GROMACS .gro file of C-alpha atoms in nm:
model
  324
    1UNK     CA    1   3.206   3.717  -1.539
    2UNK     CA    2   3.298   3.498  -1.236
    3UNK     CA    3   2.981   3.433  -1.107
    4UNK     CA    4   2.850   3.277  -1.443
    5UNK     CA    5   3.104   3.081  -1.507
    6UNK     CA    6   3.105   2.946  -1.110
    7UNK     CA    7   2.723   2.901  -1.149
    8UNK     CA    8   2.726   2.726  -1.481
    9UNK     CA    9   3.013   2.445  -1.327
   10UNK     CA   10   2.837   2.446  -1.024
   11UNK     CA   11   2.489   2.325  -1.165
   12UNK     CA   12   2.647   2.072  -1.461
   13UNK     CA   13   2.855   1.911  -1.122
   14UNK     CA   14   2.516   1.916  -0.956
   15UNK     CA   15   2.339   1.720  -1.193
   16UNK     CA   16   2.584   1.455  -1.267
   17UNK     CA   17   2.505   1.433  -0.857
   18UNK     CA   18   2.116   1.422  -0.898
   19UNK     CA   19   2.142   1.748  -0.654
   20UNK     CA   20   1.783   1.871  -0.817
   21UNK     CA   21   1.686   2.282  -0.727
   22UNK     CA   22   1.425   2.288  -0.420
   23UNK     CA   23   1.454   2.499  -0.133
   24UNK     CA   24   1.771   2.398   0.040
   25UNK     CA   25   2.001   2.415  -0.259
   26UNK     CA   26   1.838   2.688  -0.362
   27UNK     CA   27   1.874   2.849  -0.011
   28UNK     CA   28   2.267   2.722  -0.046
   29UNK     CA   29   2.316   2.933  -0.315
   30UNK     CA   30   2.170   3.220  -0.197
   31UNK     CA   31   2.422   3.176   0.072
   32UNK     CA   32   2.737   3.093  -0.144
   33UNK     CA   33   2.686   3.414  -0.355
   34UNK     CA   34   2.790   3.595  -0.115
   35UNK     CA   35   3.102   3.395  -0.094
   36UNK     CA   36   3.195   3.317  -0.473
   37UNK     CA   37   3.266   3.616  -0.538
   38UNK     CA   38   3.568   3.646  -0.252
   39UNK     CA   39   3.850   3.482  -0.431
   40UNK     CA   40   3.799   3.616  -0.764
   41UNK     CA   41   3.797   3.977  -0.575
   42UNK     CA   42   4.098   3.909  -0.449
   43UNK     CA   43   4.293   3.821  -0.747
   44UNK     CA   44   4.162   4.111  -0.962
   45UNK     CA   45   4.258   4.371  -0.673
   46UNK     CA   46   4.623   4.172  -0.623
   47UNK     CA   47   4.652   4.226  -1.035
   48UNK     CA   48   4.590   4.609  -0.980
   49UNK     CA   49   4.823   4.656  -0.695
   50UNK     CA   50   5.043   4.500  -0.917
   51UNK     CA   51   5.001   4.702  -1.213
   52UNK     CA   52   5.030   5.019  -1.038
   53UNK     CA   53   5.335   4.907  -0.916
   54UNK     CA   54   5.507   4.903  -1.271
   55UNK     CA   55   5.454   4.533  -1.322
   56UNK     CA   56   5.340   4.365  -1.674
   57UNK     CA   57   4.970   4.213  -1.698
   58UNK     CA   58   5.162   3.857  -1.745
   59UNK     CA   59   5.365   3.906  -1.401
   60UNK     CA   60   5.101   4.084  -1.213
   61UNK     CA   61   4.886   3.787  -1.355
   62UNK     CA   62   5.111   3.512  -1.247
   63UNK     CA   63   5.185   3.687  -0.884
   64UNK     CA   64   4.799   3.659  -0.821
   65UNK     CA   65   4.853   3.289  -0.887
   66UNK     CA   66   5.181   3.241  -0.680
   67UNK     CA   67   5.095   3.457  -0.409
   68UNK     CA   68   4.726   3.448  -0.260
   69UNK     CA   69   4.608   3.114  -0.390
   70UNK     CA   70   4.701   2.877  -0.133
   71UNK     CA   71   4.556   3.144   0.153
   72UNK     CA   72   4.262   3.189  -0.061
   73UNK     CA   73   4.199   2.796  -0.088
   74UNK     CA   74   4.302   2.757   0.304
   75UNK     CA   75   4.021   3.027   0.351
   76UNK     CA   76   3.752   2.841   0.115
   77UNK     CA   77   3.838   2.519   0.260
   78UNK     CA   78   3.798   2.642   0.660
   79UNK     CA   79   3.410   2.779   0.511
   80UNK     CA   80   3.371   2.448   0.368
   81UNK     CA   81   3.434   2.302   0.721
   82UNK     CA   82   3.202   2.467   0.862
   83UNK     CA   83   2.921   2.273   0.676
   84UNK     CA   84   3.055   1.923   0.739
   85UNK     CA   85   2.799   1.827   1.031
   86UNK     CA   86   2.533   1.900   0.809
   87UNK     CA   87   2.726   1.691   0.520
   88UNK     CA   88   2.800   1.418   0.769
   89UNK     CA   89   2.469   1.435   0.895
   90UNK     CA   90   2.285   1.081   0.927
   91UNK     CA   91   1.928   1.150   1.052
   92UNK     CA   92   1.630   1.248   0.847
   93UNK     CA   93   1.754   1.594   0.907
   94UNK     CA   94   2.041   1.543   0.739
   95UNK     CA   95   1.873   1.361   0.444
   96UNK     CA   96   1.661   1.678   0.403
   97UNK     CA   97   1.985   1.943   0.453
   98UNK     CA   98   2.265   1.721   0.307
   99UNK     CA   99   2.259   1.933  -0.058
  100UNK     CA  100   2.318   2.201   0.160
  101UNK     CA  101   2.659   2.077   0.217
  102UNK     CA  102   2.703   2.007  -0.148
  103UNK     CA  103   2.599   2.312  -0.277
  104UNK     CA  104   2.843   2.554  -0.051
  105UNK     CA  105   3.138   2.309  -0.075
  106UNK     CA  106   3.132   2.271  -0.480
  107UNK     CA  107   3.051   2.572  -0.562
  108UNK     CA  108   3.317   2.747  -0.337
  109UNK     CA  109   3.583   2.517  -0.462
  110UNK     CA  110   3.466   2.580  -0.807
  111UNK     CA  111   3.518   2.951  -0.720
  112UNK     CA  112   3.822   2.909  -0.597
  113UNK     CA  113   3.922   2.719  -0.921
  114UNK     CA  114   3.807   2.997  -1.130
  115UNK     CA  115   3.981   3.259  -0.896
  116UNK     CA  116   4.337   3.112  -0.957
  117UNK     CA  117   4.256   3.018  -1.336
  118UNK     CA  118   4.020   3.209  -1.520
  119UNK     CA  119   4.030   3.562  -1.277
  120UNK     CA  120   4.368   3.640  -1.423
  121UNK     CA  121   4.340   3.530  -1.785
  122UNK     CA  122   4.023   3.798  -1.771
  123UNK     CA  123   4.235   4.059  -1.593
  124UNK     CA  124   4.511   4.017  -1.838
  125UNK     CA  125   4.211   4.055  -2.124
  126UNK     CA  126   3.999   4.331  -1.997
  127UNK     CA  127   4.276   4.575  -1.717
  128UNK     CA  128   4.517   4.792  -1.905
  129UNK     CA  129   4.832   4.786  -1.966
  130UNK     CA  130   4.966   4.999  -1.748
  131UNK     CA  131   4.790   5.152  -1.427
  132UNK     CA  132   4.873   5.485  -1.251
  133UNK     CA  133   4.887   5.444  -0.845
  134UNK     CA  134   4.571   5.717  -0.738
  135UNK     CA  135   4.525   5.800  -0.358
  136UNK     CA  136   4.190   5.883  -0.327
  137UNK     CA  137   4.058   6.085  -0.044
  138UNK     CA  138   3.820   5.948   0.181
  139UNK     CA  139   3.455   5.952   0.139
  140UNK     CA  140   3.175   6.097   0.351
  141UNK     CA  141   3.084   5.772   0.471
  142UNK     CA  142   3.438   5.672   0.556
  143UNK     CA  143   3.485   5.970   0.726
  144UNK     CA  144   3.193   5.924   0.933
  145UNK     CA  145   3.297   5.549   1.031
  146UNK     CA  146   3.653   5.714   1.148
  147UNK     CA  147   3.504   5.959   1.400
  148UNK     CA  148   3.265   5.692   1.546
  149UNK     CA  149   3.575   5.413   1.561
  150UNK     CA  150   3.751   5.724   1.776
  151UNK     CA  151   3.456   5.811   1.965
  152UNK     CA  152   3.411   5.382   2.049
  153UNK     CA  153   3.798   5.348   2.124
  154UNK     CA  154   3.809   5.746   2.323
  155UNK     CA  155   3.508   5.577   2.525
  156UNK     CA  156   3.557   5.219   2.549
  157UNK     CA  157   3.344   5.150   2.884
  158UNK     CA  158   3.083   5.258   2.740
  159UNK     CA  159   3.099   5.118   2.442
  160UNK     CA  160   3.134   4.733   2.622
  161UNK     CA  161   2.813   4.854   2.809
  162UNK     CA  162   2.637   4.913   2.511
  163UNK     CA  163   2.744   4.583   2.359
  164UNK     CA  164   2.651   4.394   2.658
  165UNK     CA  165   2.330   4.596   2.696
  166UNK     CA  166   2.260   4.471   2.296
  167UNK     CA  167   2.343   4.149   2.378
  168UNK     CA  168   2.105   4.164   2.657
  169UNK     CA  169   1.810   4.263   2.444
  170UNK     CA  170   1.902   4.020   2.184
  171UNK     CA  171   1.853   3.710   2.406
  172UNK     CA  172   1.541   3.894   2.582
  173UNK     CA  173   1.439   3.902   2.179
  174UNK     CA  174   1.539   3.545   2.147
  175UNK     CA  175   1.232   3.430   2.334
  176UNK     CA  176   1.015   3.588   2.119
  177UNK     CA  177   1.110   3.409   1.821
  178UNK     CA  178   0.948   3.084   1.726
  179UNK     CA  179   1.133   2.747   1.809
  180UNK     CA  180   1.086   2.614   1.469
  181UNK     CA  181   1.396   2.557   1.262
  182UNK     CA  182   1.164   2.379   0.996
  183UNK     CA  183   0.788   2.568   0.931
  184UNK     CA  184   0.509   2.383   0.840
  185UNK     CA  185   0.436   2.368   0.467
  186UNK     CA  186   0.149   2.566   0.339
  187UNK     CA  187   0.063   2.219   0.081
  188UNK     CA  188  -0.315   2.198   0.148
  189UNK     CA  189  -0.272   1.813   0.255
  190UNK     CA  190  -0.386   1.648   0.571
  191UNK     CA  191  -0.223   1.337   0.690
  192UNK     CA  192  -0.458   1.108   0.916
  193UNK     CA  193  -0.259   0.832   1.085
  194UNK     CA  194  -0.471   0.610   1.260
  195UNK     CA  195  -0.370   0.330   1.521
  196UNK     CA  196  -0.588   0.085   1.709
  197UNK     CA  197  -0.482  -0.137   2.004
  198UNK     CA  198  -0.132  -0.358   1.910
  199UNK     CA  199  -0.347  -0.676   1.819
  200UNK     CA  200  -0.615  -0.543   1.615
  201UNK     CA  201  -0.601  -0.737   1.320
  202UNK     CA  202  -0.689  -0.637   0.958
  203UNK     CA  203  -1.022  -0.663   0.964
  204UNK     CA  204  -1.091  -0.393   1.274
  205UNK     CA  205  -0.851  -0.119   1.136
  206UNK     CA  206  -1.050  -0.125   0.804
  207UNK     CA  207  -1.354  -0.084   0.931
  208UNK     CA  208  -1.255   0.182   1.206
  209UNK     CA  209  -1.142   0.371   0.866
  210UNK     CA  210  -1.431   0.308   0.726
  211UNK     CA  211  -1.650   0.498   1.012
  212UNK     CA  212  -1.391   0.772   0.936
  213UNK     CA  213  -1.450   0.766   0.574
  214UNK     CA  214  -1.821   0.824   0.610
  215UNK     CA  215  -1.782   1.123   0.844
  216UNK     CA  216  -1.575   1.228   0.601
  217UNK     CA  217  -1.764   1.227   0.290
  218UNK     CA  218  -1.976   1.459   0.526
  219UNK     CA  219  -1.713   1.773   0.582
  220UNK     CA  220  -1.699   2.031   0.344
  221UNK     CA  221  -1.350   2.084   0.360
  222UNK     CA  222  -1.279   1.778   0.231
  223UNK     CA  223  -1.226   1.765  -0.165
  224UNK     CA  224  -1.118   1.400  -0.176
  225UNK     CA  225  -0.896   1.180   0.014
  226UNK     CA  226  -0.716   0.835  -0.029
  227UNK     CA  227  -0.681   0.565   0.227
  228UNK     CA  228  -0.412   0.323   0.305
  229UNK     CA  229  -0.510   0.023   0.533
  230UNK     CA  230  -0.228  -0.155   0.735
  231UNK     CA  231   0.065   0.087   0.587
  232UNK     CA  232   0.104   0.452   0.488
  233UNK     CA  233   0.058   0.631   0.204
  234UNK     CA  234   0.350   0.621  -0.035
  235UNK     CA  235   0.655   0.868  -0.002
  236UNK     CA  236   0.546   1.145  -0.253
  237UNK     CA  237   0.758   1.404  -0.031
  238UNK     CA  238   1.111   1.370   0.112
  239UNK     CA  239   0.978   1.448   0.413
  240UNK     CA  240   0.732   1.228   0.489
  241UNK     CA  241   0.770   0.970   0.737
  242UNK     CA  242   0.601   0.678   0.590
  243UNK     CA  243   0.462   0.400   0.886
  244UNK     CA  244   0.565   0.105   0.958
  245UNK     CA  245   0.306  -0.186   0.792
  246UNK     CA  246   0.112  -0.321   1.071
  247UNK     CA  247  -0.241  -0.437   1.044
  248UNK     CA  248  -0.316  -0.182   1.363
  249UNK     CA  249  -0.258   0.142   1.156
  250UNK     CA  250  -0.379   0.320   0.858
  251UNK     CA  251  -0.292   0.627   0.690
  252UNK     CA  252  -0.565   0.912   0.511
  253UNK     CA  253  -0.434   1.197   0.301
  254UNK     CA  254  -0.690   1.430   0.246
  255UNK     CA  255  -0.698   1.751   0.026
  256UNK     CA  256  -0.825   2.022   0.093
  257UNK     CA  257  -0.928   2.343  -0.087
  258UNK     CA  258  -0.690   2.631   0.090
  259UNK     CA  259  -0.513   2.641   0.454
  260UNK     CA  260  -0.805   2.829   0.588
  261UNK     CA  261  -1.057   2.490   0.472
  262UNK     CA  262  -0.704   2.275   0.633
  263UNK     CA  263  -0.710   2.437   0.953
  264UNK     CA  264  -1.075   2.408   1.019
  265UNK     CA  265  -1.074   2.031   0.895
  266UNK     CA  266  -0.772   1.959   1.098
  267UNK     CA  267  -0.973   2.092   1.478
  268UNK     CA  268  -1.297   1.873   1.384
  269UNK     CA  269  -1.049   1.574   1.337
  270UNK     CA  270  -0.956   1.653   1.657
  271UNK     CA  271  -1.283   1.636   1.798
  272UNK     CA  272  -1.376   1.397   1.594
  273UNK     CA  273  -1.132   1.203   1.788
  274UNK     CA  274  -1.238   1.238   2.122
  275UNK     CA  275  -1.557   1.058   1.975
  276UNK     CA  276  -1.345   0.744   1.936
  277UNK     CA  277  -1.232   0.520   2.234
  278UNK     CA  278  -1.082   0.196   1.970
  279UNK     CA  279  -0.877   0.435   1.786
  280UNK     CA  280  -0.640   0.731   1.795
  281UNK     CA  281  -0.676   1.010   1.471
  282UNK     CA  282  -0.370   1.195   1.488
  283UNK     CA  283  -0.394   1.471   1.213
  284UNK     CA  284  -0.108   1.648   1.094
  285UNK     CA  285   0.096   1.889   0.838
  286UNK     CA  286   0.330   1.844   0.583
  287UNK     CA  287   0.635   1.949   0.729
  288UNK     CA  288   0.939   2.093   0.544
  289UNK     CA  289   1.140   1.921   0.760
  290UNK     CA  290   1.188   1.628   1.015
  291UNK     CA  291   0.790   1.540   1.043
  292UNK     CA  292   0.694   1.491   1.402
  293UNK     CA  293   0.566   1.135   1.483
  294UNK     CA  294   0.290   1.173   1.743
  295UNK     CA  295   0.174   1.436   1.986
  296UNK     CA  296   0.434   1.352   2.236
  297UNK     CA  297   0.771   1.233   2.266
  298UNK     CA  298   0.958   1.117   2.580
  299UNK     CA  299   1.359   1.105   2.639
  300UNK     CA  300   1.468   0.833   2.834
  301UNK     CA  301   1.833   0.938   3.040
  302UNK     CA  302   2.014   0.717   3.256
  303UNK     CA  303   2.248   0.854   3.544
  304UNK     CA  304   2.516   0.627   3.434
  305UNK     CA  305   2.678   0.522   3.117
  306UNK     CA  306   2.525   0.195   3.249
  307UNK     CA  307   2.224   0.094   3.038
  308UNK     CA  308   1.882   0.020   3.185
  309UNK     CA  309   1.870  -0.225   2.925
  310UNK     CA  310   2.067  -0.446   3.163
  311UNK     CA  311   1.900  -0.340   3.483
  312UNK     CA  312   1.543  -0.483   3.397
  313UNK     CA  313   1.292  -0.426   3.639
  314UNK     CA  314   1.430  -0.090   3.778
  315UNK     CA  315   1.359   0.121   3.492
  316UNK     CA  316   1.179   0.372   3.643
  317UNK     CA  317   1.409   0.418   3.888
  318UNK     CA  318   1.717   0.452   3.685
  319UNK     CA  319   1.535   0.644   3.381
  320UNK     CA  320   1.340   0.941   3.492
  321UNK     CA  321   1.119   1.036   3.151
  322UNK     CA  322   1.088   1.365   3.045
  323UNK     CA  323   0.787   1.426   2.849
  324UNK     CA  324   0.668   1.713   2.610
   0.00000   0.00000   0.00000
């Protein structure tokens, strides 16, 4: 009955925070169920030890209280910490993750609440009076886990060899996995941001669209599209990154039917593209994450804490780019 009552806090506390459900607070309490649950364990199992001891359910209910709730809130608090960067987080990362934060740190304090409260007014409703103290034999499963904790302890170089050898695979596995902490969104939307030279005015950025528009109206893929002229398209996802106003950019959102119809309208942009010396098309995805602003990015580092800013002229000297 803990987890209800934890989940039904958690979400009235989340609205009064306009923490709506989407995929990271939804993916934070995937993760905090497994936690929740902790602290009102604990105080249920000290009320049995308790009761088999002799005691009353009004003592054994009251130790559980006086007892393990200060280590059970130092616990909850050190899991909390562990989520502060991403609460503390100012980037457009940390716009996107902050509920994350939220989520875990609420709804484990809630829990923790509930533990010291509410765990032992149930186990004084619901656990008997009195318990008898049982010594149960071990299972087949704990049996097993005893003779292979012997066998790792009897033979303890090998077992660090096989660790290390694990390890070893692992990271060899590591490379294998995709570098993307945030996966494009399957949304059927392509995002078009076009740029002409810095002092193109107005007039040359709407009709470079317009050339676009008509090859356009020509692809099959395409279902219908808007088009922004000197801005971006308005932020109807978090994680857009809406463009600066300039009249030397312009912005086309185009739907399209599936990903398959996406895909193959996103590699004739593309070549569309090379087609155009006056302009750059950069087509791209909806991201679920931090959207990437153009096809490359370079990193400017200085060998000092001295900034180039006040070295001018030696720039490429002081800041070697790296470029990807």
């Amino acid at each position: 009955m803990s987890i209800p009552l934890v989940l039904a806090i958690t979400f009235v506390i989340l609205d009064m925070m306009d923490i709506t459900l989407q995929r990271i607070s939804l993916g934070a309490l995937i993760i905090a169920l497994g936690l929740l649950v902790d602290d009102a364990m604990i105080a249920i199992e000290t009320m049995i030890s308790r009761l088999e001891l002799g005691e009353s359910l009004a003592k054994a209910a009251s130790y559980a209280w006086t007892s393990i709730a200060f280590p059970m809130l130092t616990g909850t608090l050190v899991t909390v910490a562990g989520f502060i960067p991403i609460g503390l987080n100012s980037s457009q990362a940390g716009e996107y993750t902050s509920s994350l934060f939220y989520v875990i740190a609420i709804s484990l304090v809630i829990s923790w609440v509930v533990a010291v409260l509410f765990a032992p007014v149930l186990g004084a409703t619901f656990l008997p009076k009195k318990m008898k103290h049982e010594k149960h034999e071990p299972g087949r499963v704990r049996r097993g886990f005893h003779v292979v904790l012997r066998a790792a302890m009897r033979f303890k170089w090998v077992t660090i060899l096989l660790t290390v050898g694990t390890f070893a695979v692992s990271v060899v596995g590591l490379g294998l996995v995709e570098q993307q902490f945030f996966p494009t969104s399957d949304r059927n939307e392509i995002l078009v941001d076009v740029t002409l030279r810095q002092n193109a005015d107005f007039e040359a950025t709407d009709a470079e669209i317009q050339v676009f528009e008509d090859w356009l109206k020509q692809q099959d893929e395409a279902e219908f599209f808007s088009t922004y002229v000197g801005r971006g398209a308005p932020r109807f996802i978090l994680t857009l990154d809406a463009l600066t106003a300039t009249p030397n950019i312009g912005q086309v959102v185009i739907m399209t039917p599936d990903n398959a119809s996406r895909d193959a309208l996103k590699a004739k942009i593309l070549a569309f593209d090379r087609t155009r010396v006056s302009a750059e098309y950069f087509p791209k995805y909806i991201e679920l994450g931090p959207p990437s602003a153009s096809r490359c990015n370079t990193v400017s580092r200085a060998p000092t804490t001295k900034s180039c800013a006040t070295m001018p002229g030696t720039w490429p000297a002081c800041c070697p780019r790296t470029t990807g």
